[in-house]
CSV table of C-alpha atoms in Angstrom, one decimal:
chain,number,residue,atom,x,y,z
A,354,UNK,CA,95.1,93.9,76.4
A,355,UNK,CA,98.7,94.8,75.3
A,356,UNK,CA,101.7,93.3,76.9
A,357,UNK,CA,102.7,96.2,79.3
A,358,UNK,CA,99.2,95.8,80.8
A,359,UNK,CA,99.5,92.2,81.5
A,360,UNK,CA,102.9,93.0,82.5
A,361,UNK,CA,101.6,95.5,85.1
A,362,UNK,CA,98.6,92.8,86.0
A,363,UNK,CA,101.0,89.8,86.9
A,364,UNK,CA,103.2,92.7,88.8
A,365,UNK,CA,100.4,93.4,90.6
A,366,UNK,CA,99.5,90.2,92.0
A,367,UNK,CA,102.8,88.8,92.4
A,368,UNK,CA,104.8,91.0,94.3
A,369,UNK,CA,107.7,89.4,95.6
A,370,UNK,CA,110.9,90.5,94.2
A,371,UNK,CA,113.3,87.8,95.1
A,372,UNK,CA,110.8,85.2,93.5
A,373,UNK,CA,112.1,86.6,89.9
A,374,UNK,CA,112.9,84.2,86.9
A,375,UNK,CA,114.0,84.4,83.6
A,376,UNK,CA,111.6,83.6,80.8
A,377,UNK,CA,112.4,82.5,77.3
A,378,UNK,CA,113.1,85.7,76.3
A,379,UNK,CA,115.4,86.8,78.4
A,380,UNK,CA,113.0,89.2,80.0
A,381,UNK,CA,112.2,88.9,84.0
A,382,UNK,CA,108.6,87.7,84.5
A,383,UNK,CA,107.3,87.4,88.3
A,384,UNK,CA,105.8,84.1,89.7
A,385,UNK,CA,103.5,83.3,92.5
A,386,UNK,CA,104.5,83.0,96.0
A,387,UNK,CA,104.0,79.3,95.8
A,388,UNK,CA,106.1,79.2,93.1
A,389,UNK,CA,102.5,77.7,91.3
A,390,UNK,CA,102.4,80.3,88.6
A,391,UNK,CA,98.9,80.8,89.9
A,392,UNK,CA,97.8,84.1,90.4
A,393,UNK,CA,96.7,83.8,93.9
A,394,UNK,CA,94.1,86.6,95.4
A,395,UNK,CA,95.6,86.7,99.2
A,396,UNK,CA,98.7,88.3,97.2
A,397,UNK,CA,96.6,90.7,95.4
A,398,UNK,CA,96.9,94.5,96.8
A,399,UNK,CA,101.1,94.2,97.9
A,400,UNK,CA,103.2,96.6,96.6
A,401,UNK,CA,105.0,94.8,93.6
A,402,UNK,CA,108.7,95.9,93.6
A,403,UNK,CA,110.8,95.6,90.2
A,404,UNK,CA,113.9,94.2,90.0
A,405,UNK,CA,116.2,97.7,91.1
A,406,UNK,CA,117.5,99.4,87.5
A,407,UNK,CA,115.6,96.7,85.5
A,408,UNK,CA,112.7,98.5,84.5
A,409,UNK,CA,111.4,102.1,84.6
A,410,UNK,CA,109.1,102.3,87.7
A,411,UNK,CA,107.0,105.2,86.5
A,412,UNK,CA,106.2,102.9,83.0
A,413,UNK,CA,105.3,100.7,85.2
A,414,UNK,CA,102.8,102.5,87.6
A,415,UNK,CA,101.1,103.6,84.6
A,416,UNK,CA,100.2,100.5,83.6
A,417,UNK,CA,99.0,99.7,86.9
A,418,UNK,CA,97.1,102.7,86.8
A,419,UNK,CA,96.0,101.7,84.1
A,420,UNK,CA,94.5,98.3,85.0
A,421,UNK,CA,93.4,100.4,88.1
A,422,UNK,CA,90.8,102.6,86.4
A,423,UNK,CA,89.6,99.5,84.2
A,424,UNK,CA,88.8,97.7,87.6
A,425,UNK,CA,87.5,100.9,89.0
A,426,UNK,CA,86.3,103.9,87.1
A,427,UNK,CA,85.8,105.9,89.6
A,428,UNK,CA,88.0,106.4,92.3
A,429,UNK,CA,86.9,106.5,96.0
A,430,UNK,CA,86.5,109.8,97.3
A,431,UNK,CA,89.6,110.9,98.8
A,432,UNK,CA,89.9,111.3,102.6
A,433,UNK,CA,92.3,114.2,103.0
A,434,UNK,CA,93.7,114.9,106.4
A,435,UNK,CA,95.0,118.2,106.1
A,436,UNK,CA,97.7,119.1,108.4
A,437,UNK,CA,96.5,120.9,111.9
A,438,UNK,CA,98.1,123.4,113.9
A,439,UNK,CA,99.4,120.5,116.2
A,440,UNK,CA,101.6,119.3,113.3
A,441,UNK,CA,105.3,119.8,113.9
A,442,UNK,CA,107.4,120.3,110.6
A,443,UNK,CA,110.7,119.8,111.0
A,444,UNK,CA,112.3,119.2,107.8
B,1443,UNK,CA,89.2,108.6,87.5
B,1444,UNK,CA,91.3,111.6,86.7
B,1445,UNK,CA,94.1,111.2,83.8
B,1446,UNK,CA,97.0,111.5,86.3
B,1447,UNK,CA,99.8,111.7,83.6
B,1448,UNK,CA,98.1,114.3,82.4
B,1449,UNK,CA,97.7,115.8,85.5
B,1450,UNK,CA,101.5,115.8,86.1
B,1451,UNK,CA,102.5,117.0,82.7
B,1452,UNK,CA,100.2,119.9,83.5
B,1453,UNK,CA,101.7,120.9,86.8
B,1454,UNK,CA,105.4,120.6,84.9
B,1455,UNK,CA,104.7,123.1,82.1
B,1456,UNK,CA,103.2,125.1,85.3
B,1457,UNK,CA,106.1,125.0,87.3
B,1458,UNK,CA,108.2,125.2,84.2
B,1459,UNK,CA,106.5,128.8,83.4
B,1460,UNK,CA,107.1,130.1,86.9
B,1461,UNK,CA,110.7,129.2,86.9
B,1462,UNK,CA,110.8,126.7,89.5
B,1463,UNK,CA,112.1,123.1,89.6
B,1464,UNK,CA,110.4,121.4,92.5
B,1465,UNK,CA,110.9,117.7,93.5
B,1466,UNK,CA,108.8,115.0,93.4
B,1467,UNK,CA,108.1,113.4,97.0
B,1468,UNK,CA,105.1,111.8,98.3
B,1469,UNK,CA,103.4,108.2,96.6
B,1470,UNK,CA,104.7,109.2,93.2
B,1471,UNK,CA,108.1,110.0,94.5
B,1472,UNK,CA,108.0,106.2,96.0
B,1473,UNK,CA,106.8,104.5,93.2
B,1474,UNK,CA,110.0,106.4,91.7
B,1475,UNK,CA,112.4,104.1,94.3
B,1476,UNK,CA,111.1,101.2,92.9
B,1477,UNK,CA,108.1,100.6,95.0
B,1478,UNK,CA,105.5,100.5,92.0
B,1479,UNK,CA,101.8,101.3,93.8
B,1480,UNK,CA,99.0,102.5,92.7
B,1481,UNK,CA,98.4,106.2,94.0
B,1482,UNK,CA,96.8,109.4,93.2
B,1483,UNK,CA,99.1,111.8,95.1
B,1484,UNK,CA,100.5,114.6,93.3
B,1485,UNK,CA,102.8,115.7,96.0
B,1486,UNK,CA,105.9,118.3,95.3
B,1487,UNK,CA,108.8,119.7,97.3
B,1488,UNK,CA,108.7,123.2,96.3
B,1489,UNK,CA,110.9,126.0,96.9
B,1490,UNK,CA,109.5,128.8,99.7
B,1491,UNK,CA,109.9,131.7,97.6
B,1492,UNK,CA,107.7,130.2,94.5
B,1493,UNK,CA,105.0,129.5,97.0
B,1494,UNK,CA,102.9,132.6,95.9
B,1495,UNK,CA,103.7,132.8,91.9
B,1496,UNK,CA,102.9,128.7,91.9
B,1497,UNK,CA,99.5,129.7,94.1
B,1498,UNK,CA,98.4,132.5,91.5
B,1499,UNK,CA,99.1,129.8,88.7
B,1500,UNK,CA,97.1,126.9,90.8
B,1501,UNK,CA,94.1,128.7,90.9
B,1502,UNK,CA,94.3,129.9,87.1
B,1503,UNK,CA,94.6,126.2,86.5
B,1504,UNK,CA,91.3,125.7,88.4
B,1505,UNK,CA,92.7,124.3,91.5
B,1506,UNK,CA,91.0,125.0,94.7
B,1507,UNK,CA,93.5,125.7,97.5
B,1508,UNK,CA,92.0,123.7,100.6
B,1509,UNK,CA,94.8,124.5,102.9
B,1510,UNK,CA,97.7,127.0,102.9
B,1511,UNK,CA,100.2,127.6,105.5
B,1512,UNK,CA,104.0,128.4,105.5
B,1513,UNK,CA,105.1,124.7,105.6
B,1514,UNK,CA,102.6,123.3,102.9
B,1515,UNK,CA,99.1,124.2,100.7
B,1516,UNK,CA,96.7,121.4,99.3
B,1517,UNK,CA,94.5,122.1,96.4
B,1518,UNK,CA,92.2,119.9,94.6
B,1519,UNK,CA,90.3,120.3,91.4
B,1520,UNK,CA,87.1,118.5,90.8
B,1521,UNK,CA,88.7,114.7,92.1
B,1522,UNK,CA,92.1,115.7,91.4
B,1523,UNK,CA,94.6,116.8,93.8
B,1524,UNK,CA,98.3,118.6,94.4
B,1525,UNK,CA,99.5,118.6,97.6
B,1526,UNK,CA,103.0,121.3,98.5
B,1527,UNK,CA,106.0,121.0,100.7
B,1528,UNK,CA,107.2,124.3,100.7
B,1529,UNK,CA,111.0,123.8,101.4
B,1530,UNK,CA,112.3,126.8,103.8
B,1531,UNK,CA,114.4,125.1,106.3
B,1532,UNK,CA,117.8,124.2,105.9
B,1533,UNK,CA,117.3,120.7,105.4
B,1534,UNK,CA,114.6,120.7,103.3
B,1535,UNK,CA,116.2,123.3,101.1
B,1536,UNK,CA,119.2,120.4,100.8
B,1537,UNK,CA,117.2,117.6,99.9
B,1538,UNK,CA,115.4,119.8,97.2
B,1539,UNK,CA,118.4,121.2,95.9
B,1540,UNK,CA,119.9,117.3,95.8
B,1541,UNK,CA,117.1,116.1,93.8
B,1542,UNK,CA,118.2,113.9,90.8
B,1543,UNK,CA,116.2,114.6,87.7
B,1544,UNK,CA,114.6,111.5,86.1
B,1545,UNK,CA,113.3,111.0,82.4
B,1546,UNK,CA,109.6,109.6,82.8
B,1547,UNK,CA,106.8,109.0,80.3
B,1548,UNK,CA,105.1,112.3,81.6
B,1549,UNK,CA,108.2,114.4,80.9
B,1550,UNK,CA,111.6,115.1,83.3
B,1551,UNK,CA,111.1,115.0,86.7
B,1552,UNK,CA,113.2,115.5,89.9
B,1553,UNK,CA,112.7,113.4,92.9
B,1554,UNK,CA,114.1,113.6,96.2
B,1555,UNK,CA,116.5,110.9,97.7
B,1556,UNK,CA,115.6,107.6,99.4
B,1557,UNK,CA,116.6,108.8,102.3
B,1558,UNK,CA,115.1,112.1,102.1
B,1559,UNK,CA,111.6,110.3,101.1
B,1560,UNK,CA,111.9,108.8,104.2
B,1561,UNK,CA,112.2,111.8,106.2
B,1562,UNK,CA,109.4,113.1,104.7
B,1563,UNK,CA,107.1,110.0,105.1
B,1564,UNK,CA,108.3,110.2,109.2
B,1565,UNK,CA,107.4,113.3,109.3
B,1566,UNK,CA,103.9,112.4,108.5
B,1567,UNK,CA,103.3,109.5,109.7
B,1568,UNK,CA,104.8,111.0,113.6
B,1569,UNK,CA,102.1,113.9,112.7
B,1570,UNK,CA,99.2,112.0,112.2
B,1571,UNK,CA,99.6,108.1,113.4
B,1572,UNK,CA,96.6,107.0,111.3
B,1573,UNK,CA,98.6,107.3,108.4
B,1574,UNK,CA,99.9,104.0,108.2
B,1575,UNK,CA,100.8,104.5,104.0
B,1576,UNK,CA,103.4,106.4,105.2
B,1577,UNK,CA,104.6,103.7,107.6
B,1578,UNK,CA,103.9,100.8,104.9
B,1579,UNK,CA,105.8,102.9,102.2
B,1580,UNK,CA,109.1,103.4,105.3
B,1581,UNK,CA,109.0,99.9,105.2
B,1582,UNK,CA,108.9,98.9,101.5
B,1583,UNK,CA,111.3,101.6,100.7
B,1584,UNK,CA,113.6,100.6,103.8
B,1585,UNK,CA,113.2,96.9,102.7
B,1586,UNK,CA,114.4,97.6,98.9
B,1587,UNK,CA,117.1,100.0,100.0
B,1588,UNK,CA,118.2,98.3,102.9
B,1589,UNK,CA,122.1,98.1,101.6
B,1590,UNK,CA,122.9,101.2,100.0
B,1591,UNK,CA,120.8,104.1,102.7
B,1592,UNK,CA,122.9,106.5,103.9
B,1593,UNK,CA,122.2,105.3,107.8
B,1594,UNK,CA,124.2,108.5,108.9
B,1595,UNK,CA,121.7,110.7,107.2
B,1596,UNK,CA,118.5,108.5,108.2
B,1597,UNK,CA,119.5,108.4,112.0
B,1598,UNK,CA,120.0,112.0,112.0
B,1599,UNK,CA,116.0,112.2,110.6
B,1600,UNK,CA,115.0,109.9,112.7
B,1601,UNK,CA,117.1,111.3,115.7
B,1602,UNK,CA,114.8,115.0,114.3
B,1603,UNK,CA,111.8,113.5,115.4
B,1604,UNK,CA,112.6,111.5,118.6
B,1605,UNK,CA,112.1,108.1,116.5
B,1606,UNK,CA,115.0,106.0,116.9
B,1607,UNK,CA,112.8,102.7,118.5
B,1608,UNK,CA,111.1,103.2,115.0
B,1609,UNK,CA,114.3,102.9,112.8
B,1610,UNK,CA,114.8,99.8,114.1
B,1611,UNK,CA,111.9,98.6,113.8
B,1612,UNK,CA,112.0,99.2,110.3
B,1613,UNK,CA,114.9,97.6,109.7
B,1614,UNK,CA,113.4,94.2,111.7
């Protein structure tokens, strides 16, 4: 698994921005809720949010997408809710 | 699962072939604030006039349009799909026009303001109350942004839609 993946996993399950550090390298590396270093599952699923101007989000999401599809070839089908004639568009 | 890079560089050299520059909005255009998800939405502010040339090129694409009307169109193609804005009022016609363009891995993209993002996810989440995504992403995107929005410009959206209690309670 290459480094941006693994990147993108730990993103994915440790999701709070303000719990940041600095590893050896200099680079930002996200830790656990707890503080454990543990990836814990009840964090699993949160939006992770990168440090703002740090790193390119869209690099990002494609490695999550990425991990995505291992986990889950095939996607649930999609439940579109189109827009009715009730809908008010205002913008 | 479609290739949804792919997908978007696709729809780019589309758009870029009938002269139109729309905006990114929608999960991708979030993701683009900083609030890395996973999604599948391919969702674009386009300009109203482009609406029928981008159609005619949809379908040659192999899209299937779902739903059309003067305020939006959904297509799909086998489990992909592109979903429309078209941007004909005033103040959608600003926030596409205000769009900052962003170098990304599947080529240059514009996305629409924070605060315009916002408006947009309001305006679906007020039209269909089951979409809580669209309250979830207010949140994050209020929660990351929270000292630099333009509260002027979000109060007058929210203000648009009658949803004032619901500013606030994002910003709880």
């Amino acid at each position: 698994m290459n480094s941006s993946l693994n990147t993108s996993l730990n993103a994915s399950f440790n999701t709070l921005p303000d719990l940041v550090t600095k590893s050896p390298s200099g680079l930002s590396a996200p830790v656990s809720a707890t503080g454990s270093g543990v990836v814990l599952v009840r964090e699993a699923g949160v939006s992770f949010r990168p440090p703002l101007g740090k790193v390119d989000p869209f690099v990002e999401w494609l490695s999550l997408m990425e991990v995505v599809q291992i986990l889950c070839p095939v996607w649930p089908a999609r439940s579109r809710s189109l827009p009715s004639k009730e809908w008010k568009w205002k913008l | 699962m479609p290739n949804l890079a792919e997908q978007i560089r696709e729809a780019l050299t589309m758009f870029a072939l009938a002269e139109t520059k729309p905006a990114l909005i929608g999960g991708l255009a979030v993701v683009a604030h900083q609030v890395v998800r996973a999604t599948q939405d391919v969702d674009f502010l386009l300009e109203a006039e482009a609406a029928d040339k981008v159609h005619e090129a949809l379908l040659k694409l192999g899209y299937q349009c779902l739903y059309r009307s003067e305020d939006a169109a959904n297509y799909v193609r086998s489990t992909e799909g592109l979903d429309l804005l078209y941007a004909h009022r005033p103040l959608a016609r600003l926030l596409l026009s205000q769009a900052v363009e962003r170098d990304t891995p599947m080529g240059c993209l514009r996305v629409v303001s924070v605060e315009g993002l916002i408006a947009f996810k309001l305006q679906g989440y007020v039209n269909d109350a089951a979409r809580m995504r669209d309250f979830d992403d207010m949140k994050a995107l209020v929660q990351i942004h929270r000292a630099s929005l333009d509260m002027v410009q979000l109060r007058e959206y929210f203000a648009l839609f009658n949803q004032q209690e619901l500013l606030n309670e994002l910003f709880t």
